[in-house]
Amino acid sequence: NSNQHAITPCQIGKMRSNLARVGSRQRDLLVKTWCDLKLDRDLYIDSSYHLKGSRDVEGNIILLPGAQLRISCRLSMPAGSEIVVHHGAELILDGARIHNDCGKKWKGIRILRKGKNMGLVYFGAIPIIENTEKPLNFRVS
């Protein structure tokens, strides 16, 4: 514009990238609301969804029957949270890094079973799962 006060979509993308990059000066300015679990912030996935950009979530991630979630980025889970894969749902870890950005422990991935049906977890590129009691903390219940 004539005043040159507008921010371009490219500039907005660079700002978002710097805010999401672990260790950046810009990220250090953020209030870390994603460190501890907030049950009212749970994410329910009921269709197909692909996470491609870094995310910091504040609640559990729950994949409902029929859902598919592909994670191909850095994902920070809050302390005490978990990713729940219901029977009939699919979780695809494709080069994902899942951790707690504050160095606290999160519960890991829980696979639910109903009769002979259970949630499925697939691996594309090797994932990195950190800050759990076990590197891959799969539990069937």
PDB file of C-alpha atoms in Angstrom:
ATOM      1  CA  ASN A   1       0.000   0.000   0.000  1.00  0.00           C
ATOM      2  CA  SER A   2       1.032   3.619  -0.222  1.00  0.00           C
ATOM      3  CA  ASN A   3       1.872   3.855   3.490  1.00  0.00           C
ATOM      4  CA  GLN A   4       3.921   0.621   3.515  1.00  0.00           C
ATOM      5  CA  HIS A   5       2.339  -0.453   6.812  1.00  0.00           C
ATOM      6  CA  ALA A   6       0.976  -3.766   5.552  1.00  0.00           C
ATOM      7  CA  ILE A   7       2.489  -7.115   6.459  1.00  0.00           C
ATOM      8  CA  THR A   8       2.682  -9.596   3.604  1.00  0.00           C
ATOM      9  CA  PRO A   9       1.567 -13.226   3.939  1.00  0.00           C
ATOM     10  CA  CYS A  10       5.223 -14.244   3.506  1.00  0.00           C
ATOM     11  CA  GLN A  11       6.283 -12.023   6.429  1.00  0.00           C
ATOM     12  CA  ILE A  12       3.485 -13.482   8.589  1.00  0.00           C
ATOM     13  CA  GLY A  13       4.694 -16.993   7.693  1.00  0.00           C
ATOM     14  CA  LYS A  14       8.262 -16.133   8.729  1.00  0.00           C
ATOM     15  CA  MET A  15       7.029 -14.706  12.051  1.00  0.00           C
ATOM     16  CA  ARG A  16       4.976 -17.842  12.764  1.00  0.00           C
ATOM     17  CA  SER A  17       7.938 -20.037  11.861  1.00  0.00           C
ATOM     18  CA  ASN A  18      10.225 -18.152  14.267  1.00  0.00           C
ATOM     19  CA  LEU A  19       7.648 -18.336  17.066  1.00  0.00           C
ATOM     20  CA  ALA A  20       7.348 -22.111  16.601  1.00  0.00           C
ATOM     21  CA  ARG A  21      11.083 -22.875  16.282  1.00  0.00           C
ATOM     22  CA  VAL A  22      12.443 -24.289  19.539  1.00  0.00           C
ATOM     23  CA  GLY A  23      15.378 -22.195  20.740  1.00  0.00           C
ATOM     24  CA  SER A  24      14.578 -19.066  18.735  1.00  0.00           C
ATOM     25  CA  ARG A  25      14.775 -15.659  20.412  1.00  0.00           C
ATOM     26  CA  GLN A  26      11.206 -14.923  19.376  1.00  0.00           C
ATOM     27  CA  ARG A  27       9.869 -18.133  20.974  1.00  0.00           C
ATOM     28  CA  ASP A  28      11.507 -17.166  24.271  1.00  0.00           C
ATOM     29  CA  LEU A  29       9.192 -14.119  24.382  1.00  0.00           C
ATOM     30  CA  LEU A  30       6.032 -16.274  24.407  1.00  0.00           C
ATOM     31  CA  VAL A  31       4.124 -17.219  27.554  1.00  0.00           C
ATOM     32  CA  LYS A  32       4.368 -21.016  27.655  1.00  0.00           C
ATOM     33  CA  THR A  33       0.704 -21.935  28.052  1.00  0.00           C
ATOM     34  CA  TRP A  34       1.396 -25.384  26.579  1.00  0.00           C
ATOM     35  CA  CYS A  35       3.504 -26.815  29.431  1.00  0.00           C
ATOM     36  CA  ASP A  36       0.705 -28.196  31.628  1.00  0.00           C
ATOM     37  CA  LEU A  37      -2.454 -30.122  30.765  1.00  0.00           C
ATOM     38  CA  LYS A  38      -5.739 -28.256  30.407  1.00  0.00           C
ATOM     39  CA  LEU A  39      -8.574 -30.786  30.068  1.00  0.00           C
ATOM     40  CA  ASP A  40     -10.887 -28.208  28.507  1.00  0.00           C
ATOM     41  CA  ARG A  41      -8.387 -27.894  25.622  1.00  0.00           C
ATOM     42  CA  ASP A  42      -8.520 -31.547  24.450  1.00  0.00           C
ATOM     43  CA  LEU A  43      -8.431 -31.974  20.660  1.00  0.00           C
ATOM     44  CA  TYR A  44     -10.930 -34.455  19.218  1.00  0.00           C
ATOM     45  CA  ILE A  45     -10.096 -35.668  15.713  1.00  0.00           C
ATOM     46  CA  ASP A  46     -13.024 -37.276  13.860  1.00  0.00           C
ATOM     47  CA  SER A  47     -11.865 -37.120  10.225  1.00  0.00           C
ATOM     48  CA  SER A  48      -8.612 -37.097   8.267  1.00  0.00           C
ATOM     49  CA  TYR A  49      -6.095 -34.458   9.354  1.00  0.00           C
ATOM     50  CA  HIS A  50      -2.413 -33.875   8.569  1.00  0.00           C
ATOM     51  CA  LEU A  51      -0.182 -31.839  10.908  1.00  0.00           C
ATOM     52  CA  LYS A  52       2.608 -30.365   8.773  1.00  0.00           C
ATOM     53  CA  GLY A  53       3.769 -27.392  10.853  1.00  0.00           C
ATOM     54  CA  SER A  54       5.050 -27.248  14.420  1.00  0.00           C
ATOM     55  CA  ARG A  55       2.343 -27.255  17.078  1.00  0.00           C
ATOM     56  CA  ASP A  56       2.088 -26.745  20.823  1.00  0.00           C
ATOM     57  CA  VAL A  57      -1.136 -28.237  22.185  1.00  0.00           C
ATOM     58  CA  GLU A  58      -2.605 -27.674  25.636  1.00  0.00           C
ATOM     59  CA  GLY A  59      -4.732 -30.836  26.000  1.00  0.00           C
ATOM     60  CA  ASN A  60      -4.930 -34.501  25.057  1.00  0.00           C
ATOM     61  CA  ILE A  61      -5.285 -35.529  21.418  1.00  0.00           C
ATOM     62  CA  ILE A  62      -8.113 -38.025  20.973  1.00  0.00           C
ATOM     63  CA  LEU A  63      -8.613 -39.855  17.680  1.00  0.00           C
ATOM     64  CA  LEU A  64     -12.225 -41.011  17.452  1.00  0.00           C
ATOM     65  CA  PRO A  65     -13.275 -44.135  15.484  1.00  0.00           C
ATOM     66  CA  GLY A  66     -12.838 -43.524  11.751  1.00  0.00           C
ATOM     67  CA  ALA A  67     -10.311 -40.703  12.237  1.00  0.00           C
ATOM     68  CA  GLN A  68      -6.850 -40.540  10.735  1.00  0.00           C
ATOM     69  CA  LEU A  69      -4.119 -38.231  12.014  1.00  0.00           C
ATOM     70  CA  ARG A  70      -0.772 -37.923  10.237  1.00  0.00           C
ATOM     71  CA  ILE A  71       1.936 -36.062  12.154  1.00  0.00           C
ATOM     72  CA  SER A  72       4.900 -34.842  10.079  1.00  0.00           C
ATOM     73  CA  CYS A  73       6.249 -32.104  12.333  1.00  0.00           C
ATOM     74  CA  ARG A  74       7.283 -31.144  15.870  1.00  0.00           C
ATOM     75  CA  LEU A  75       4.424 -31.535  18.340  1.00  0.00           C
ATOM     76  CA  SER A  76       4.660 -30.429  21.973  1.00  0.00           C
ATOM     77  CA  MET A  77       2.302 -32.279  24.325  1.00  0.00           C
ATOM     78  CA  PRO A  78       1.534 -30.869  27.789  1.00  0.00           C
ATOM     79  CA  ALA A  79       2.688 -32.649  30.949  1.00  0.00           C
ATOM     80  CA  GLY A  80       0.403 -35.546  31.893  1.00  0.00           C
ATOM     81  CA  SER A  81      -1.298 -35.627  28.493  1.00  0.00           C
ATOM     82  CA  GLU A  82      -1.623 -38.477  26.030  1.00  0.00           C
ATOM     83  CA  ILE A  83      -2.555 -39.292  22.477  1.00  0.00           C
ATOM     84  CA  VAL A  84      -5.511 -41.698  22.525  1.00  0.00           C
ATOM     85  CA  VAL A  85      -6.150 -43.842  19.441  1.00  0.00           C
ATOM     86  CA  HIS A  86      -9.674 -45.323  19.573  1.00  0.00           C
ATOM     87  CA  HIS A  87     -10.533 -48.585  17.830  1.00  0.00           C
ATOM     88  CA  GLY A  88     -11.011 -47.874  14.126  1.00  0.00           C
ATOM     89  CA  ALA A  89      -8.734 -44.808  14.194  1.00  0.00           C
ATOM     90  CA  GLU A  90      -5.262 -44.461  12.664  1.00  0.00           C
ATOM     91  CA  LEU A  91      -2.246 -42.486  13.826  1.00  0.00           C
ATOM     92  CA  ILE A  92       0.562 -42.074  11.304  1.00  0.00           C
ATOM     93  CA  LEU A  93       3.892 -40.845  12.636  1.00  0.00           C
ATOM     94  CA  ASP A  94       5.788 -39.646   9.590  1.00  0.00           C
ATOM     95  CA  GLY A  95       9.023 -38.052  10.776  1.00  0.00           C
ATOM     96  CA  ALA A  96       7.291 -36.554  13.796  1.00  0.00           C
ATOM     97  CA  ARG A  97       9.012 -35.265  16.898  1.00  0.00           C
ATOM     98  CA  ILE A  98       6.627 -35.488  19.843  1.00  0.00           C
ATOM     99  CA  HIS A  99       7.812 -34.086  23.172  1.00  0.00           C
ATOM    100  CA  ASN A 100       7.034 -31.695  26.012  1.00  0.00           C
ATOM    101  CA  ASP A 101       8.729 -28.392  25.205  1.00  0.00           C
ATOM    102  CA  CYS A 102       9.116 -27.642  28.928  1.00  0.00           C
ATOM    103  CA  GLY A 103      11.046 -30.848  29.732  1.00  0.00           C
ATOM    104  CA  LYS A 104       8.156 -32.395  31.688  1.00  0.00           C
ATOM    105  CA  LYS A 105       6.758 -35.920  31.256  1.00  0.00           C
ATOM    106  CA  TRP A 106       3.708 -36.756  29.145  1.00  0.00           C
ATOM    107  CA  LYS A 107       1.999 -40.167  29.089  1.00  0.00           C
ATOM    108  CA  GLY A 108       2.624 -41.220  25.494  1.00  0.00           C
ATOM    109  CA  ILE A 109       0.285 -43.016  23.110  1.00  0.00           C
ATOM    110  CA  ARG A 110      -2.620 -45.157  24.318  1.00  0.00           C
ATOM    111  CA  ILE A 111      -4.262 -47.574  21.900  1.00  0.00           C
ATOM    112  CA  LEU A 112      -7.848 -48.560  22.682  1.00  0.00           C
ATOM    113  CA  ARG A 113      -9.356 -51.895  21.739  1.00  0.00           C
ATOM    114  CA  LYS A 114     -13.002 -52.934  21.459  1.00  0.00           C
ATOM    115  CA  GLY A 115     -13.317 -56.675  20.901  1.00  0.00           C
ATOM    116  CA  LYS A 116     -11.012 -57.580  18.027  1.00  0.00           C
ATOM    117  CA  ASN A 117     -10.855 -54.010  16.720  1.00  0.00           C
ATOM    118  CA  MET A 118      -8.133 -51.698  17.919  1.00  0.00           C
ATOM    119  CA  GLY A 119      -6.530 -48.410  17.008  1.00  0.00           C
ATOM    120  CA  LEU A 120      -3.642 -48.545  14.570  1.00  0.00           C
ATOM    121  CA  VAL A 121      -0.304 -46.730  14.643  1.00  0.00           C
ATOM    122  CA  TYR A 122       1.841 -46.587  11.512  1.00  0.00           C
ATOM    123  CA  PHE A 123       5.360 -45.291  11.031  1.00  0.00           C
ATOM    124  CA  GLY A 124       6.564 -43.438   7.926  1.00  0.00           C
ATOM    125  CA  ALA A 125       9.893 -41.700   8.463  1.00  0.00           C
ATOM    126  CA  ILE A 126      11.311 -42.600  11.885  1.00  0.00           C
ATOM    127  CA  PRO A 127       9.591 -40.583  14.646  1.00  0.00           C
ATOM    128  CA  ILE A 128      11.265 -39.145  17.729  1.00  0.00           C
ATOM    129  CA  ILE A 129       9.193 -39.464  20.896  1.00  0.00           C
ATOM    130  CA  GLU A 130      10.662 -37.741  23.962  1.00  0.00           C
ATOM    131  CA  ASN A 131       9.764 -36.969  27.575  1.00  0.00           C
ATOM    132  CA  THR A 132       7.772 -40.150  28.199  1.00  0.00           C
ATOM    133  CA  GLU A 133       8.649 -42.819  30.716  1.00  0.00           C
ATOM    134  CA  LYS A 134       9.413 -45.115  27.756  1.00  0.00           C
ATOM    135  CA  PRO A 135      10.472 -43.821  24.314  1.00  0.00           C
ATOM    136  CA  LEU A 136       7.403 -45.530  22.840  1.00  0.00           C
ATOM    137  CA  ASN A 137       4.866 -45.767  25.593  1.00  0.00           C
ATOM    138  CA  PHE A 138       2.111 -47.728  23.877  1.00  0.00           C
ATOM    139  CA  ARG A 139      -0.556 -49.107  26.133  1.00  0.00           C
ATOM    140  CA  VAL A 140      -3.518 -51.217  25.081  1.00  0.00           C
ATOM    141  CA  SER A 141      -6.624 -50.847  27.204  1.00  0.00           C
TER     142      SER A 141
END
